[in-house]
PDB file of C-alpha atoms and ligand atoms in Angstrom:
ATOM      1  CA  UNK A  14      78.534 -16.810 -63.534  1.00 75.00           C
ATOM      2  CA  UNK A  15      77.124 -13.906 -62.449  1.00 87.00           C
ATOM      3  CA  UNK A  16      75.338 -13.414 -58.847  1.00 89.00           C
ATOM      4  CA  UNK A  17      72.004 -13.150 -60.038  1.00 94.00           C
ATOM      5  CA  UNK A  18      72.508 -16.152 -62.069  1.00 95.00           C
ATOM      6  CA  UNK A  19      74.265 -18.028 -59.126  1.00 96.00           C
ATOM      7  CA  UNK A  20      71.076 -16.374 -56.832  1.00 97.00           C
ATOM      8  CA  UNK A  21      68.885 -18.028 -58.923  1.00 97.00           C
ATOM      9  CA  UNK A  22      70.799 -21.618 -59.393  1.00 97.00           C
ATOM     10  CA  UNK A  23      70.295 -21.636 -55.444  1.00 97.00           C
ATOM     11  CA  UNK A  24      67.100 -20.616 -55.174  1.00 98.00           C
ATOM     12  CA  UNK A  25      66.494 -23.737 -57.551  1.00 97.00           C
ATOM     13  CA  UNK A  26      68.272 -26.554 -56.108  1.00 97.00           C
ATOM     14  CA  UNK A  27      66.870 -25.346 -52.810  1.00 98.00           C
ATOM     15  CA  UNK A  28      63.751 -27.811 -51.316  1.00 98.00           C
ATOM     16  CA  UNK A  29      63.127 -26.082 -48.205  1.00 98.00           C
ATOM     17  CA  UNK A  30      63.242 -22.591 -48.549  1.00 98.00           C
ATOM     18  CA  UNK A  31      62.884 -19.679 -45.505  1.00 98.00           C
ATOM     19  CA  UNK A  32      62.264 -16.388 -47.107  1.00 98.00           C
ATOM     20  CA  UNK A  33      62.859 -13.829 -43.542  1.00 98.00           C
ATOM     21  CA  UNK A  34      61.925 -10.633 -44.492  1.00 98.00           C
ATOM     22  CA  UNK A  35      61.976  -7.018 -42.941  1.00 98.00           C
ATOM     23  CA  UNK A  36      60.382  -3.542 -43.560  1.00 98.00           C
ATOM     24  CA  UNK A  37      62.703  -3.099 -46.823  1.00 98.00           C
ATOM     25  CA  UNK A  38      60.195  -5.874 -48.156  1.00 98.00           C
ATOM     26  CA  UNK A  39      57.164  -3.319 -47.749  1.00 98.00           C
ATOM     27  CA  UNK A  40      58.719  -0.174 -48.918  1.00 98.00           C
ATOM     28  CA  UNK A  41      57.962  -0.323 -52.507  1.00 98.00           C
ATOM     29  CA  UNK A  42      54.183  -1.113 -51.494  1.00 98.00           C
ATOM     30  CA  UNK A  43      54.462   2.290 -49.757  1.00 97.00           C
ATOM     31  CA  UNK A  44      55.099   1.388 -46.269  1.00 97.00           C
ATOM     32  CA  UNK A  45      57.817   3.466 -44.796  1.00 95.00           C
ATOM     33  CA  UNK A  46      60.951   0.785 -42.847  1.00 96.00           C
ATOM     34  CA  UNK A  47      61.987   2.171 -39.567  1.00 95.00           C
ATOM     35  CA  UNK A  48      65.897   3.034 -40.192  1.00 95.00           C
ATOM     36  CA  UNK A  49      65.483   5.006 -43.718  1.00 93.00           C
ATOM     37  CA  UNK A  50      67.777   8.054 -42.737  1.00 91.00           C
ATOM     38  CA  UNK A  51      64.890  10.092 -44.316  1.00 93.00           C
ATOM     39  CA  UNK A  52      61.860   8.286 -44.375  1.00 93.00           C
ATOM     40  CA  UNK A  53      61.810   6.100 -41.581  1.00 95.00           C
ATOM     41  CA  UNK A  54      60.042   5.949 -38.992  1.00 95.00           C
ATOM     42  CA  UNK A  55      62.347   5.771 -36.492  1.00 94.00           C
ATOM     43  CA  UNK A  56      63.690   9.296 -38.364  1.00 93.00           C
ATOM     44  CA  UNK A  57      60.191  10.821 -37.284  1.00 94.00           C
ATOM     45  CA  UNK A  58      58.825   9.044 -34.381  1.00 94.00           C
ATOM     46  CA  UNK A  59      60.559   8.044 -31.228  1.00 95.00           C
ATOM     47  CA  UNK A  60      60.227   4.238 -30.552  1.00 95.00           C
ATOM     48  CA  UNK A  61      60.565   5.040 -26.556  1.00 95.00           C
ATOM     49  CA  UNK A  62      57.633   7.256 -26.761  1.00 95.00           C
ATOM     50  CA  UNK A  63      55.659   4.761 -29.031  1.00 97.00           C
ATOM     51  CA  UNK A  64      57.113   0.975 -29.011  1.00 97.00           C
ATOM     52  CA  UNK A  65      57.323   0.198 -25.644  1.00 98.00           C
ATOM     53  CA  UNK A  66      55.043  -1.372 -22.588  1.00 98.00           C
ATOM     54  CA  UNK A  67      56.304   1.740 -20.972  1.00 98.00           C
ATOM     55  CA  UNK A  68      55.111   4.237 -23.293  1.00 98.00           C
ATOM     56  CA  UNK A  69      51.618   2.439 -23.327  1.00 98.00           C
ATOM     57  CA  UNK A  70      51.226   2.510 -19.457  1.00 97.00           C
ATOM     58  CA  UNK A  71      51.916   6.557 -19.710  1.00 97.00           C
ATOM     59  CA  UNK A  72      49.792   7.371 -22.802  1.00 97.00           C
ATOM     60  CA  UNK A  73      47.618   4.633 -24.244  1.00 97.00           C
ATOM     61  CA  UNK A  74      45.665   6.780 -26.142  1.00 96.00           C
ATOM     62  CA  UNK A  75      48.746   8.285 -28.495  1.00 96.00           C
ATOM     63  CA  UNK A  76      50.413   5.200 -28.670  1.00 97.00           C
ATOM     64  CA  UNK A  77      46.980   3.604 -29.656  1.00 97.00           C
ATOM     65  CA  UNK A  78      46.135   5.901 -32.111  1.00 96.00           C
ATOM     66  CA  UNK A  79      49.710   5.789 -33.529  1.00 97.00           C
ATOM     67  CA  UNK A  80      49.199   1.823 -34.563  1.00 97.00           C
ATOM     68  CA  UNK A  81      45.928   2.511 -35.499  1.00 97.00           C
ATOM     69  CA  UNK A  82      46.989   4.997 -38.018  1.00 96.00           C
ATOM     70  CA  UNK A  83      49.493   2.355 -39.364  1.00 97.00           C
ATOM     71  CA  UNK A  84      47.052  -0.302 -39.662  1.00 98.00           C
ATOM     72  CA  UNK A  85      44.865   2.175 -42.040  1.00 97.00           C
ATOM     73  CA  UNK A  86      47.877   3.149 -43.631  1.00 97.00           C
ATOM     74  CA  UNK A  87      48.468  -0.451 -44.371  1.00 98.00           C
ATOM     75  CA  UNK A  88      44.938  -1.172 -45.344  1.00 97.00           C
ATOM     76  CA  UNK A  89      45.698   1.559 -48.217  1.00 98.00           C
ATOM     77  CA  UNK A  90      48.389  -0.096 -49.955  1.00 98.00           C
ATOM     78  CA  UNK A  91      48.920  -3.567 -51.713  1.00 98.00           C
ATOM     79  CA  UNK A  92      51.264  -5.900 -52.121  1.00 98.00           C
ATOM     80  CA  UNK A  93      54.186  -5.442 -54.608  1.00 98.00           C
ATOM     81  CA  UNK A  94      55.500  -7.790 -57.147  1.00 98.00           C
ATOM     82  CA  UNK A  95      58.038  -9.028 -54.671  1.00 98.00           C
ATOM     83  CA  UNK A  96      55.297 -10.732 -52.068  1.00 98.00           C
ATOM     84  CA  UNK A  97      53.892 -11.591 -55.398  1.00 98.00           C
ATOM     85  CA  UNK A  98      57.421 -13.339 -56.262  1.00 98.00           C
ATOM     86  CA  UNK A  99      57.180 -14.997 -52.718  1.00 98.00           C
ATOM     87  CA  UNK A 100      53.912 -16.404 -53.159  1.00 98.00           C
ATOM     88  CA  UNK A 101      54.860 -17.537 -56.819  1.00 98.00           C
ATOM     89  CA  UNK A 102      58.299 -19.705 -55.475  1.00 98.00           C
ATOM     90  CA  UNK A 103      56.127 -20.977 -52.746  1.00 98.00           C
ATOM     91  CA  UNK A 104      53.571 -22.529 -55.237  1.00 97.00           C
ATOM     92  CA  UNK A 105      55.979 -24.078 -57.182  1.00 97.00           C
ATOM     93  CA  UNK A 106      58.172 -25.224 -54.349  1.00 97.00           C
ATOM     94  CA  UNK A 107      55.426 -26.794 -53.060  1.00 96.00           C
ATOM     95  CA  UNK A 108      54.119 -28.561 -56.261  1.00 96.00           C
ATOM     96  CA  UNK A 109      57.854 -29.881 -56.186  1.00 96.00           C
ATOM     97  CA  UNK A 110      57.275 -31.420 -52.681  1.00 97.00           C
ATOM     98  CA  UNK A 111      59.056 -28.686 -51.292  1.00 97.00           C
ATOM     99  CA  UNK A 112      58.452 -25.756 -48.877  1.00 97.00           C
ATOM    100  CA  UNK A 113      58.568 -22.449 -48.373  1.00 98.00           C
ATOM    101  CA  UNK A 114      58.250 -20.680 -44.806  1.00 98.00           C
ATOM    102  CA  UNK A 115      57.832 -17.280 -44.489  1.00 98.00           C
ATOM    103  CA  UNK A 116      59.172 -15.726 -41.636  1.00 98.00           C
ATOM    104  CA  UNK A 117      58.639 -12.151 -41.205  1.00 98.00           C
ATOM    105  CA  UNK A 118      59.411  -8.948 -38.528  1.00 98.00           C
ATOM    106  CA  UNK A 119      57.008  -7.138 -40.621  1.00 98.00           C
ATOM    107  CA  UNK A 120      53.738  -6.056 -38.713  1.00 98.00           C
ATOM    108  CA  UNK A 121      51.766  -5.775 -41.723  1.00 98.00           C
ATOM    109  CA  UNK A 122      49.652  -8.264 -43.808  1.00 98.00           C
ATOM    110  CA  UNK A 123      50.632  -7.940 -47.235  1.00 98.00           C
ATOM    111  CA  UNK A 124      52.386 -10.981 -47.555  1.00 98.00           C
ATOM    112  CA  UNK A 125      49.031 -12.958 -46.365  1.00 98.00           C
ATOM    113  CA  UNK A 126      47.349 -10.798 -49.334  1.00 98.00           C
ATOM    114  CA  UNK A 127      49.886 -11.679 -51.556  1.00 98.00           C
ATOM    115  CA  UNK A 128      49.248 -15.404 -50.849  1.00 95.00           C
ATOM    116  CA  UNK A 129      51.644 -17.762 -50.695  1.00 78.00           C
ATOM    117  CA  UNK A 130      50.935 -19.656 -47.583  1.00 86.00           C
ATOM    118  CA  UNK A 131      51.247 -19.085 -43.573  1.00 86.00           C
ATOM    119  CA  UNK A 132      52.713 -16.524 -42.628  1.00 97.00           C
ATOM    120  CA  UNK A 133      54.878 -16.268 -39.049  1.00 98.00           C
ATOM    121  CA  UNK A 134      55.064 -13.147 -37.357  1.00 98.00           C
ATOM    122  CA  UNK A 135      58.203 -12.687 -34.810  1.00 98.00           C
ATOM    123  CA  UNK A 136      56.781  -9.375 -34.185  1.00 98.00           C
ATOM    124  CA  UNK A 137      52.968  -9.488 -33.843  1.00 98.00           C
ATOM    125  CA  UNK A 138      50.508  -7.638 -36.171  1.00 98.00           C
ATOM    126  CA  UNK A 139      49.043  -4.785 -36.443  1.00 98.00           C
ATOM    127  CA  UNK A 140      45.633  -6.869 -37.217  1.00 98.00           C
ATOM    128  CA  UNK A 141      46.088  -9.152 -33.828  1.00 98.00           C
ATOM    129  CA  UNK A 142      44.969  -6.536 -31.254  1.00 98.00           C
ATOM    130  CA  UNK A 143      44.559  -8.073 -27.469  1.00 98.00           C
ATOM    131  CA  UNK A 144      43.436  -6.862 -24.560  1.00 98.00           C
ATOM    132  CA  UNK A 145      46.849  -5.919 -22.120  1.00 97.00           C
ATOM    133  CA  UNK A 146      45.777  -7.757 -19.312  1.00 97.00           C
ATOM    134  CA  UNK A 147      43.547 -11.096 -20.410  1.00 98.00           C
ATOM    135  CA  UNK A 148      44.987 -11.274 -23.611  1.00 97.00           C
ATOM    136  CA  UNK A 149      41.902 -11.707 -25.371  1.00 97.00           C
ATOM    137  CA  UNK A 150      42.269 -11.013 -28.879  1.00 97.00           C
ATOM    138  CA  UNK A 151      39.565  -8.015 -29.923  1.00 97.00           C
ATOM    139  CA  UNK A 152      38.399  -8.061 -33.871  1.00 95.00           C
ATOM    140  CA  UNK A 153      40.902  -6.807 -36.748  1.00 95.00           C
ATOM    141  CA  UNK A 154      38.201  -4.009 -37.126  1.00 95.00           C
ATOM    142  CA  UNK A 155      39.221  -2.770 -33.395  1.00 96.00           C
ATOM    143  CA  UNK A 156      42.899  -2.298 -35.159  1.00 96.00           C
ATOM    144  CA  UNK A 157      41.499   0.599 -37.243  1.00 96.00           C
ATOM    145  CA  UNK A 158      39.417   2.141 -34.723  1.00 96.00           C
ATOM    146  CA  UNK A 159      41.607   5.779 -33.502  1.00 93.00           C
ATOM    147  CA  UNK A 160      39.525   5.268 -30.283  1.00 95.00           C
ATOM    148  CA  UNK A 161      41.122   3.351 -27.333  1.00 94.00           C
ATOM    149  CA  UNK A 162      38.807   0.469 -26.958  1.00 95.00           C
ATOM    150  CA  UNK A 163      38.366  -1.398 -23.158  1.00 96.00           C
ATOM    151  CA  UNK A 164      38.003  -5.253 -22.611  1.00 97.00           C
ATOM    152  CA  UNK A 165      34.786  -6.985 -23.029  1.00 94.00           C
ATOM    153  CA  UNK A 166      35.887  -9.797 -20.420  1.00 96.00           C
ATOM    154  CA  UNK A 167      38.009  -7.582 -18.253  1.00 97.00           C
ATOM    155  CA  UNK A 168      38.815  -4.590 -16.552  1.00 97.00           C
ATOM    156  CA  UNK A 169      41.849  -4.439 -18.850  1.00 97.00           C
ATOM    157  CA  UNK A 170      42.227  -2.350 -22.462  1.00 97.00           C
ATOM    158  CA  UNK A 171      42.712  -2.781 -26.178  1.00 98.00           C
ATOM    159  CA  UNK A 172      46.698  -2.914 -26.816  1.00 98.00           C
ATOM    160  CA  UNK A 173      48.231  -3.081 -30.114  1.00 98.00           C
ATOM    161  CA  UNK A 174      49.158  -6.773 -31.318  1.00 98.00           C
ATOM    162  CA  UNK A 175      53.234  -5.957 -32.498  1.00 98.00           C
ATOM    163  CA  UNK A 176      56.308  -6.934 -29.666  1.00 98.00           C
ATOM    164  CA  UNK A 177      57.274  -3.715 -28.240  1.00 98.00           C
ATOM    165  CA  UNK A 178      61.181  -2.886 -27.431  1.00 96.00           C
ATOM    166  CA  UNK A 179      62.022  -5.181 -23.842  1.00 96.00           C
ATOM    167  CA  UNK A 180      59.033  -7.895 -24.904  1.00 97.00           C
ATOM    168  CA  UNK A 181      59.698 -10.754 -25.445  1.00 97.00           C
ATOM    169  CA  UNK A 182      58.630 -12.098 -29.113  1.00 98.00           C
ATOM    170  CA  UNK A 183      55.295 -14.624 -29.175  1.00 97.00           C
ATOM    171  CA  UNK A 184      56.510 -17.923 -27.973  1.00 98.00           C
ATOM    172  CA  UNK A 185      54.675 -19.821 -30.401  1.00 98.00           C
ATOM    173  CA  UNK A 186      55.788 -18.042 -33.571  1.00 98.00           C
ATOM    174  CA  UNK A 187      59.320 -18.079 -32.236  1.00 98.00           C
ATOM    175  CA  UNK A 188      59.411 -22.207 -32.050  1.00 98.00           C
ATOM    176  CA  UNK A 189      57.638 -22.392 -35.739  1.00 98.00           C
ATOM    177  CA  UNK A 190      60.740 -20.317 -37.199  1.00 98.00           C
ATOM    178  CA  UNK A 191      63.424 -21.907 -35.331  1.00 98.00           C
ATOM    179  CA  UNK A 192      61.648 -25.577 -36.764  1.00 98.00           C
ATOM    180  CA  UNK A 193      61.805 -23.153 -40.433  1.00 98.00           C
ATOM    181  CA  UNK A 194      65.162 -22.763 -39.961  1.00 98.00           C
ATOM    182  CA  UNK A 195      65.727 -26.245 -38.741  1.00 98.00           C
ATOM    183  CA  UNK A 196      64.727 -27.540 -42.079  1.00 98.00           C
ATOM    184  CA  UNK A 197      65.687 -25.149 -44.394  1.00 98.00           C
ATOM    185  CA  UNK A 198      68.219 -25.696 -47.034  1.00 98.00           C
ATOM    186  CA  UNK A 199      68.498 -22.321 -48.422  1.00 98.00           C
ATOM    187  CA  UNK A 200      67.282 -19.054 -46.266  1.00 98.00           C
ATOM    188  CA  UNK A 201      66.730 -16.212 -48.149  1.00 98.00           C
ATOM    189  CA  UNK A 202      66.919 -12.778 -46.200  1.00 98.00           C
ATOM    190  CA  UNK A 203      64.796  -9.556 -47.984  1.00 98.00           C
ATOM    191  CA  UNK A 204      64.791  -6.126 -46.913  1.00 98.00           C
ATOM    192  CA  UNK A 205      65.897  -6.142 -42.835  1.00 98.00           C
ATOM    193  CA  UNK A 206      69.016  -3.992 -41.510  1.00 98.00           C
ATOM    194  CA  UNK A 207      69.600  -7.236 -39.472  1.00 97.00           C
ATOM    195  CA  UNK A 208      70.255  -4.935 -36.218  1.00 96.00           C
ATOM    196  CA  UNK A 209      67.369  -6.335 -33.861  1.00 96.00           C
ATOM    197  CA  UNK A 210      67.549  -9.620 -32.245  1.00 96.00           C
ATOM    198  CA  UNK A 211      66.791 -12.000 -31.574  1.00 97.00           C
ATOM    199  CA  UNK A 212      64.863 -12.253 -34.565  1.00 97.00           C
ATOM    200  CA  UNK A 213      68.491 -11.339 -36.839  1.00 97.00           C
ATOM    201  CA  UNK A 214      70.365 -14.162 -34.963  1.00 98.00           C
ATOM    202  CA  UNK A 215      67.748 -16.908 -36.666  1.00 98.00           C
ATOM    203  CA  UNK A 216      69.512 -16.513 -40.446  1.00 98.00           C
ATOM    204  CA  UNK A 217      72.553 -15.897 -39.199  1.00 97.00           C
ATOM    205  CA  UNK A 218      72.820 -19.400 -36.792  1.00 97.00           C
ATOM    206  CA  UNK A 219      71.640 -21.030 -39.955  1.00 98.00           C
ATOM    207  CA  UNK A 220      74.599 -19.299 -41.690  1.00 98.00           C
ATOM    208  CA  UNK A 221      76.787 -21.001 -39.089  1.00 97.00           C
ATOM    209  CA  UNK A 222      75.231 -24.456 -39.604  1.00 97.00           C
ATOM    210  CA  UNK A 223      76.040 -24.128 -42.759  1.00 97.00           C
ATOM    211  CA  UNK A 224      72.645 -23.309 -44.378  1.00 98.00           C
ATOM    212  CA  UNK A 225      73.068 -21.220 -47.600  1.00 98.00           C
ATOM    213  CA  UNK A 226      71.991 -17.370 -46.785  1.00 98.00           C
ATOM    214  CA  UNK A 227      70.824 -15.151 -49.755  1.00 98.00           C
ATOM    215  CA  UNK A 228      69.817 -11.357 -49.356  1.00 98.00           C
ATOM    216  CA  UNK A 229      68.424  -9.357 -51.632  1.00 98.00           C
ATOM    217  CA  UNK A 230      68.542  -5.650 -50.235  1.00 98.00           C
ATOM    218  CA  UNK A 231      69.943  -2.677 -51.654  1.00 97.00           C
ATOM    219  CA  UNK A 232      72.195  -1.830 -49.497  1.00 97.00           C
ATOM    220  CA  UNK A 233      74.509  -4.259 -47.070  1.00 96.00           C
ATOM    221  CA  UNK A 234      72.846  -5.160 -43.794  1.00 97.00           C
ATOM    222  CA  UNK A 235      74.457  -5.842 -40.508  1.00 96.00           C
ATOM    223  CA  UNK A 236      73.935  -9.747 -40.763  1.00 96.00           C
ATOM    224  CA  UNK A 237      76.712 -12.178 -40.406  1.00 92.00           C
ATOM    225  CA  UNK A 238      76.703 -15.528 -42.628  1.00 94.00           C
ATOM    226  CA  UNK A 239      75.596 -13.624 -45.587  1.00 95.00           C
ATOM    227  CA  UNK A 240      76.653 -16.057 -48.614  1.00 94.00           C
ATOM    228  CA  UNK A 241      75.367 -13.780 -51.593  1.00 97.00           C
ATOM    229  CA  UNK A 242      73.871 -10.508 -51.526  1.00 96.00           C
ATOM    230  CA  UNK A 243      71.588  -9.487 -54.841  1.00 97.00           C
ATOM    231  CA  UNK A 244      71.639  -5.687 -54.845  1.00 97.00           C
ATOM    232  CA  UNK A 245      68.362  -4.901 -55.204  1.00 97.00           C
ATOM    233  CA  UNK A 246      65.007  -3.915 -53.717  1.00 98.00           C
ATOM    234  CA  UNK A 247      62.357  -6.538 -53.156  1.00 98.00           C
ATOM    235  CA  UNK A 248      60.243  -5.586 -55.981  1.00 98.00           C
ATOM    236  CA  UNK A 249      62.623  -5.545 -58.713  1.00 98.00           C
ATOM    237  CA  UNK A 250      65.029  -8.296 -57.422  1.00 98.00           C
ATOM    238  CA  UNK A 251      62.598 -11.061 -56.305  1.00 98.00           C
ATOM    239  CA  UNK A 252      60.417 -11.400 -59.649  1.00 98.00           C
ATOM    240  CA  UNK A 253      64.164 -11.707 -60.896  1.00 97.00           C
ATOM    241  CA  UNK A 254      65.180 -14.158 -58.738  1.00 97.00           C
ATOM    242  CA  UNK A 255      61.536 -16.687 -58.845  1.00 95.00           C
ATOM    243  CA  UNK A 256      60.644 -16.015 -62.351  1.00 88.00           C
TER     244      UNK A 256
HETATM  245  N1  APR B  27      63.766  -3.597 -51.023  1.00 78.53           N
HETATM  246  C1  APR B  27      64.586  -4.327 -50.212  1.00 78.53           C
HETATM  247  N2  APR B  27      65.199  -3.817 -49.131  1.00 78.53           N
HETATM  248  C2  APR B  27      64.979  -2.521 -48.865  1.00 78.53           C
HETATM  249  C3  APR B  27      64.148  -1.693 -49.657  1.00 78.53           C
HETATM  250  C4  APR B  27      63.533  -2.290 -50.770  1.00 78.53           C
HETATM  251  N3  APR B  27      62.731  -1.569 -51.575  1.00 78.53           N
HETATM  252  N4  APR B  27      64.147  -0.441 -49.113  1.00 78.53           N
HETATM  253  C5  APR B  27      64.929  -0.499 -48.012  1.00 78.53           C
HETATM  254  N5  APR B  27      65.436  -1.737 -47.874  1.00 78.53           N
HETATM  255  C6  APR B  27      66.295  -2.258 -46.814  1.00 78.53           C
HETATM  256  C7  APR B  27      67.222  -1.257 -46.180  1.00 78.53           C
HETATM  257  O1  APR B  27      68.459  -1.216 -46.881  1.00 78.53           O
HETATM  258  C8  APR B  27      67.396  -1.858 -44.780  1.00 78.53           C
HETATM  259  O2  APR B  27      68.470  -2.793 -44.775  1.00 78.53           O
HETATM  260  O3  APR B  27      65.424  -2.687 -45.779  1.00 78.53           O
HETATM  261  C9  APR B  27      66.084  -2.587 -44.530  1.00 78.53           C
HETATM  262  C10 APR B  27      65.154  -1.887 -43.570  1.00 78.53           C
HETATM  263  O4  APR B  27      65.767  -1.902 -42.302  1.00 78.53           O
HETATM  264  P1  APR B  27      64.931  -1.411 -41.026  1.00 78.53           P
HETATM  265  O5  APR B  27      64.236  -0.134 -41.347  1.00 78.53           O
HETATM  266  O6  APR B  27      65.857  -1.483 -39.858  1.00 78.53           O
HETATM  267  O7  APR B  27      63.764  -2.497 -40.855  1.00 78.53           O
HETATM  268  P2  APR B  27      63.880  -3.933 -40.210  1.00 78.53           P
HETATM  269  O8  APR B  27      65.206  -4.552 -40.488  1.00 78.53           O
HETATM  270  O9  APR B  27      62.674  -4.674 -40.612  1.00 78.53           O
HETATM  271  O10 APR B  27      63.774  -3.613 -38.634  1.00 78.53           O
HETATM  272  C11 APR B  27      63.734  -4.724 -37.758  1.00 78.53           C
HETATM  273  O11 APR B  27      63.252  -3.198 -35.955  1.00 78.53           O
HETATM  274  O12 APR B  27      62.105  -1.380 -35.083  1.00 78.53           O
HETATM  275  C12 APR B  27      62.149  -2.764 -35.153  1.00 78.53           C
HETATM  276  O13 APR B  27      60.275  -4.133 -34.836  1.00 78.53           O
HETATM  277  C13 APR B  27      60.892  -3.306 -35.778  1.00 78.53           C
HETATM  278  O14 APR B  27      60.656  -5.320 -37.084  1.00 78.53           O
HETATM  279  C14 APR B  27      61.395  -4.114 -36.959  1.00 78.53           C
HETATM  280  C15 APR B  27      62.846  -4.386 -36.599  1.00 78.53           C
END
């Protein structure tokens, strides 16, 4: 048997599934992943100048308007036939009395526009800005605004919604996919390098437990556990793999 037929015999026994997916999962929609030797962002920007508290306390306004320029980026693209895949396996999974959990690094909403249920985010949104010192969460409009916007409740200011480097990831969407992972019986890993954790240690403690992990990524990540990798990109491997 071959390992896209073998991908797809698991993906079809499978009840509870947890699809954990990275930037790889965006980059046919046109969104660049961070670690692309030539196209990422990381290749270009410099996450200490951009991704961290720190950087925000020394220059809100360029870090602002850096998110800010994502989140219009993002709002320019679509989702690709592999969040379409996603949202296709979690309709019938669930119409089998099944589930599917998506659990995502990924700042960006395309797999809510895609459909295929709720979506958790380990690493905030670019849509979820909050104010730095309340908390309050300002409008999904505010995300797209270049300007540095202030509080309406306090003296505090507009921050981007994402985890920066040294934060520590939303508590609530942590708990949801560790209870994902709990119950999964097949987690299927699409388009992350698997180099940051926490977030990389959820599939692979599932891979210790014993929990069937399947990647589909063109290139070998740095996760552990990995049962089958399908070597290809989101777009053209998922539609594959779901039908
Ligand atoms: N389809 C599937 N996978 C792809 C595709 C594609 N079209 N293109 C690239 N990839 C793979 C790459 O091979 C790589 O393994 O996607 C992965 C992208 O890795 P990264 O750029 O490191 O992105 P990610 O793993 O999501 O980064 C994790 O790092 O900077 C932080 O917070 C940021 O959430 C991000 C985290």
């Amino acid at each position: 048997m071959n390992h896209l037929d073998r991908a797809r015999e698991m993906v079809g026994a499978a009840a509870n599934v947890v699809v954990f997916t990275g930037a790889g999962m965006s980059a046919e929609s046109g969104v660049p992943t961070f670690r692309d030797a030539l196209t990422g962002l990381w290749a270009h920007f410099d996450p200490a100048e951009l991704a961290t508290p720190e950087a925000w306390e020394r220059d809100r306004s360029t870090v602002w308007s850096w998110y800010a320029e994502r989140a219009a980026g993002v709002r320019e693209v679509a989702p690709n036939d592999g969040h379409r895949a996603i949202s296709r396996l979690a309709d019938d999974k669930r119409a089998d009395g099944g589930s599917v959990s998506i659990i995502t690094q990924n700042v960006d909403d395309l797999h809510e526009r895609a459909g295929g249920g709720d979506v958790c985010h380990l690493h905030g949104s670019l849509f979820a800005p909050r104010c730095d010192r309340c908390g309050r969460p300002a409008s999904v409009e505010t995300a797209l605004d270049p300007a540095l916007t202030a509080c309406t409740a306090c003296p505090g200011r507009i921050r981007p919604g994402v985890v920066w480097f040294g934060e520590l990831l939303p508590a609530d969407a942590w708990a949801r996919a560790e209870e994902a992972f709990a119950a999964a019986d097949l987690v299927l890993v699409v388009g992350t390098s698997g180099v940051v954790h926490p977030a990389a240690g959820l599939p692979e403690s599932a891979a210790r437990g014993g929990v069937p992990v399947l990647e589909v990524n063109p290139e070998p990540s740095e996760l552990t556990g990995v049962r089958l990798r399908l070597p290809a990109t989101a777009a053209e491997g998922l539609p594959r793999l779901v039908g």
